[in-house]
Amino acid sequence: MPLRPARLSPRGTSLIEAMAALVVFSVGILGVMQMNVLASQQNNLARAQTAASRIARDVADSFERLPFNHPMLNKPTGLLDTDPAFGDMTNTDGLVKLQDAIIPVAGVRPILGAADAIFSSEGQSNFYQVAWRARQIPDPDRGNQVDQIRVLIMVRFPTPGGGMRQVNTWAIKTDPKVVVADPQTSLEF
């Protein structure tokens, strides 16, 4: 008598099939959970970078309201603005930190109120490190008279992976007295 092939039971699945399905399902769920964790970390990083950009933009806007010869824009530095060390916050040559600029100078508070508010409200005040470095630029067409200051605003913040990320924004401050008094001004504007 020939052997008949085993027939599948119409009553349900075996225990081994159920365990195999559970393993496949578990691997899929773990992948989705890991993706959710990574998405959450990237969302937090994007939020911190957006806040850092807002702080840098607000500081740049504040510089427009400061006079050309304000001490916060004229701290001497030996670095060129093309030097990579110019954007390094650990190099203290000519570096001005926001927490030092917020202190009233000679009874007059600098116009950095909104940056101070964002700096403080986005978490701990030590979460964002805000600083800038300025370099006076002489104009050879005006007898090397300084008519602009280039300012690099740097905002650093920690990343979820444990490193630091930095957002840089450039601002240029021109001396209105020099620019307006120059007969070439009408050609420039």
Short mmCIF file of C-alpha atoms in Angstrom, two decimals:
data_model
loop_
_atom_site.label_atom_id
_atom_site.label_comp_id
_atom_site.label_asym_id
_atom_site.label_seq_id
_atom_site.Cartn_x
_atom_site.Cartn_y
_atom_site.Cartn_z
CA MET A 1 0.00 0.00 0.00
CA PRO A 2 1.49 3.29 -1.08
CA LEU A 3 2.03 5.96 1.52
CA ARG A 4 -0.21 8.91 1.26
CA PRO A 5 1.21 12.40 1.65
CA ALA A 6 0.34 14.08 4.93
CA ARG A 7 -2.67 16.30 4.61
CA LEU A 8 -2.79 19.73 6.12
CA SER A 9 -5.07 19.99 9.06
CA PRO A 10 -8.10 22.11 8.28
CA ARG A 11 -8.44 22.93 11.96
CA GLY A 12 -5.69 25.58 12.27
CA THR A 13 -1.95 26.20 12.39
CA SER A 14 0.68 24.36 14.31
CA LEU A 15 2.62 25.82 17.22
CA ILE A 16 5.79 26.10 15.13
CA GLU A 17 4.03 28.14 12.45
CA ALA A 18 2.60 30.49 15.09
CA MET A 19 6.06 31.01 16.66
CA ALA A 20 7.63 31.71 13.25
CA ALA A 21 4.93 34.29 12.54
CA LEU A 22 5.54 35.87 15.95
CA VAL A 23 9.30 36.16 15.25
CA VAL A 24 8.68 37.85 11.88
CA PHE A 25 6.15 40.22 13.46
CA SER A 26 8.57 41.05 16.32
CA VAL A 27 11.41 41.88 13.94
CA GLY A 28 9.10 44.18 11.98
CA ILE A 29 7.89 45.96 15.13
CA LEU A 30 11.47 46.45 16.38
CA GLY A 31 12.39 48.05 13.05
CA VAL A 32 9.44 50.41 13.23
CA MET A 33 10.29 51.34 16.83
CA GLN A 34 13.93 52.06 15.92
CA MET A 35 12.78 54.21 13.00
CA ASN A 36 10.48 56.12 15.38
CA VAL A 37 13.37 56.78 17.80
CA LEU A 38 15.62 58.03 14.98
CA ALA A 39 12.85 60.26 13.62
CA SER A 40 12.33 61.74 17.07
CA GLN A 41 16.06 62.47 17.45
CA GLN A 42 16.21 64.11 14.02
CA ASN A 43 13.13 66.18 14.87
CA ASN A 44 14.78 67.41 18.08
CA LEU A 45 17.97 68.22 16.17
CA ALA A 46 16.02 70.17 13.53
CA ARG A 47 14.15 72.09 16.25
CA ALA A 48 17.42 73.01 17.98
CA GLN A 49 19.02 74.07 14.69
CA THR A 50 16.00 76.23 13.82
CA ALA A 51 16.20 77.93 17.22
CA ALA A 52 19.95 78.45 16.76
CA SER A 53 19.32 80.07 13.36
CA ARG A 54 16.69 82.36 14.92
CA ILE A 55 19.13 83.40 17.64
CA ALA A 56 21.87 84.13 15.09
CA ARG A 57 19.49 86.11 12.86
CA ASP A 58 18.25 88.13 15.85
CA VAL A 59 21.80 88.97 16.91
CA ALA A 60 22.56 90.06 13.33
CA ASP A 61 19.45 92.28 13.35
CA SER A 62 20.56 93.77 16.66
CA PHE A 63 23.89 94.76 15.14
CA GLU A 64 22.08 96.93 12.60
CA ARG A 65 20.80 99.10 15.47
CA LEU A 66 24.21 99.48 17.11
CA PRO A 67 26.53 102.35 16.16
CA PHE A 68 29.45 101.49 13.89
CA ASN A 69 32.02 102.11 16.61
CA HIS A 70 30.24 100.09 19.35
CA PRO A 71 32.69 98.08 21.52
CA MET A 72 30.80 94.81 20.89
CA LEU A 73 31.64 95.11 17.19
CA ASN A 74 35.21 96.33 17.57
CA LYS A 75 37.01 93.80 19.77
CA PRO A 76 40.38 93.39 18.05
CA THR A 77 41.35 90.06 16.51
CA GLY A 78 44.47 88.91 14.73
CA LEU A 79 42.50 86.41 12.63
CA LEU A 80 41.48 86.97 9.04
CA ASP A 81 37.84 86.30 8.20
CA THR A 82 39.02 83.74 5.62
CA ASP A 83 40.94 81.77 8.27
CA PRO A 84 39.12 78.59 9.46
CA ALA A 85 39.99 79.56 13.06
CA PHE A 86 37.80 82.67 12.62
CA GLY A 87 34.71 80.43 12.98
CA ASP A 88 36.12 78.42 15.90
CA MET A 89 34.34 79.27 19.15
CA THR A 90 37.09 77.67 21.24
CA ASN A 91 39.58 80.28 19.96
CA THR A 92 39.12 83.32 22.23
CA ASP A 93 41.01 85.79 19.99
CA GLY A 94 38.49 88.60 19.40
CA LEU A 95 35.54 86.46 20.54
CA VAL A 96 32.56 88.19 22.19
CA LYS A 97 30.07 85.96 24.01
CA LEU A 98 26.39 86.82 24.29
CA GLN A 99 26.31 86.39 28.07
CA ASP A 100 29.09 89.00 28.35
CA ALA A 101 27.30 91.41 25.99
CA ILE A 102 24.00 91.27 27.87
CA ILE A 103 25.54 92.84 30.97
CA PRO A 104 24.71 96.58 30.95
CA VAL A 105 27.67 98.66 29.81
CA ALA A 106 27.86 102.18 31.29
CA GLY A 107 24.19 102.05 32.25
CA VAL A 108 23.01 101.29 28.70
CA ARG A 109 21.75 97.83 27.86
CA PRO A 110 22.75 96.63 24.39
CA ILE A 111 19.92 95.91 21.98
CA LEU A 112 20.06 92.14 22.32
CA GLY A 113 16.81 91.59 24.20
CA ALA A 114 15.09 89.23 21.77
CA ALA A 115 18.22 87.07 21.36
CA ASP A 116 18.51 86.96 25.14
CA ALA A 117 14.85 85.88 25.39
CA ILE A 118 15.25 83.10 22.81
CA PHE A 119 18.59 82.13 24.35
CA SER A 120 16.91 81.69 27.74
CA SER A 121 13.50 80.33 26.71
CA GLU A 122 14.68 77.50 24.45
CA GLY A 123 15.83 75.44 27.41
CA GLN A 124 18.71 75.92 29.75
CA SER A 125 20.75 79.05 29.16
CA ASN A 126 23.83 76.87 28.71
CA PHE A 127 22.20 74.79 25.92
CA TYR A 128 23.04 77.40 23.27
CA GLN A 129 26.48 78.96 23.18
CA VAL A 130 26.28 82.28 21.32
CA ALA A 131 29.32 84.31 20.30
CA TRP A 132 30.63 86.44 17.45
CA ARG A 133 33.87 87.66 16.04
CA ALA A 134 34.19 90.89 14.05
CA ARG A 135 36.85 92.08 11.64
CA GLN A 136 37.27 95.63 10.38
CA ILE A 137 37.70 95.78 6.61
CA PRO A 138 39.67 98.69 5.10
CA ASP A 139 38.58 99.85 1.66
CA PRO A 140 41.51 100.41 -0.73
CA ASP A 141 39.33 102.70 -2.89
CA ARG A 142 38.91 105.02 0.11
CA GLY A 143 42.54 105.20 1.21
CA ASN A 144 42.27 102.05 3.35
CA GLN A 145 39.72 103.75 5.58
CA VAL A 146 37.62 101.22 7.50
CA ASP A 147 34.09 101.48 6.13
CA GLN A 148 32.70 98.07 7.04
CA ILE A 149 32.87 95.44 9.72
CA ARG A 150 32.27 91.79 8.89
CA VAL A 151 30.76 89.88 11.78
CA LEU A 152 30.52 86.10 12.05
CA ILE A 153 27.78 85.09 14.49
CA MET A 154 28.20 81.56 15.85
CA VAL A 155 25.62 79.54 17.77
CA ARG A 156 26.60 76.09 19.10
CA PHE A 157 24.34 73.45 20.61
CA PRO A 158 24.66 69.78 21.58
CA THR A 159 23.37 67.05 19.25
CA PRO A 160 21.54 63.90 20.34
CA GLY A 161 24.63 61.81 19.48
CA GLY A 162 26.73 63.70 22.01
CA GLY A 163 28.63 66.02 19.64
CA MET A 164 28.22 69.73 19.03
CA ARG A 165 26.74 71.47 15.99
CA GLN A 166 27.33 75.10 15.04
CA VAL A 167 25.23 77.50 13.00
CA ASN A 168 27.10 80.44 11.44
CA THR A 169 25.56 83.65 10.11
CA TRP A 170 27.44 86.57 8.57
CA ALA A 171 26.49 90.21 9.06
CA ILE A 172 28.10 93.28 7.52
CA LYS A 173 27.99 96.63 9.28
CA THR A 174 28.85 99.69 7.20
CA ASP A 175 29.90 103.10 8.51
CA PRO A 176 27.24 105.53 7.27
CA LYS A 177 29.50 108.55 7.85
CA VAL A 178 32.13 107.25 5.44
CA VAL A 179 29.72 105.91 2.85
CA VAL A 180 27.51 109.03 2.72
CA ALA A 181 30.43 111.47 2.65
CA ASP A 182 32.08 109.73 -0.30
CA PRO A 183 31.34 111.17 -3.77
CA GLN A 184 31.33 107.60 -5.16
CA THR A 185 28.31 106.77 -3.03
CA SER A 186 25.80 107.90 -5.66
CA LEU A 187 27.39 105.43 -8.08
CA GLU A 188 27.24 102.60 -5.56
CA PHE A 189 23.58 103.07 -4.69
#
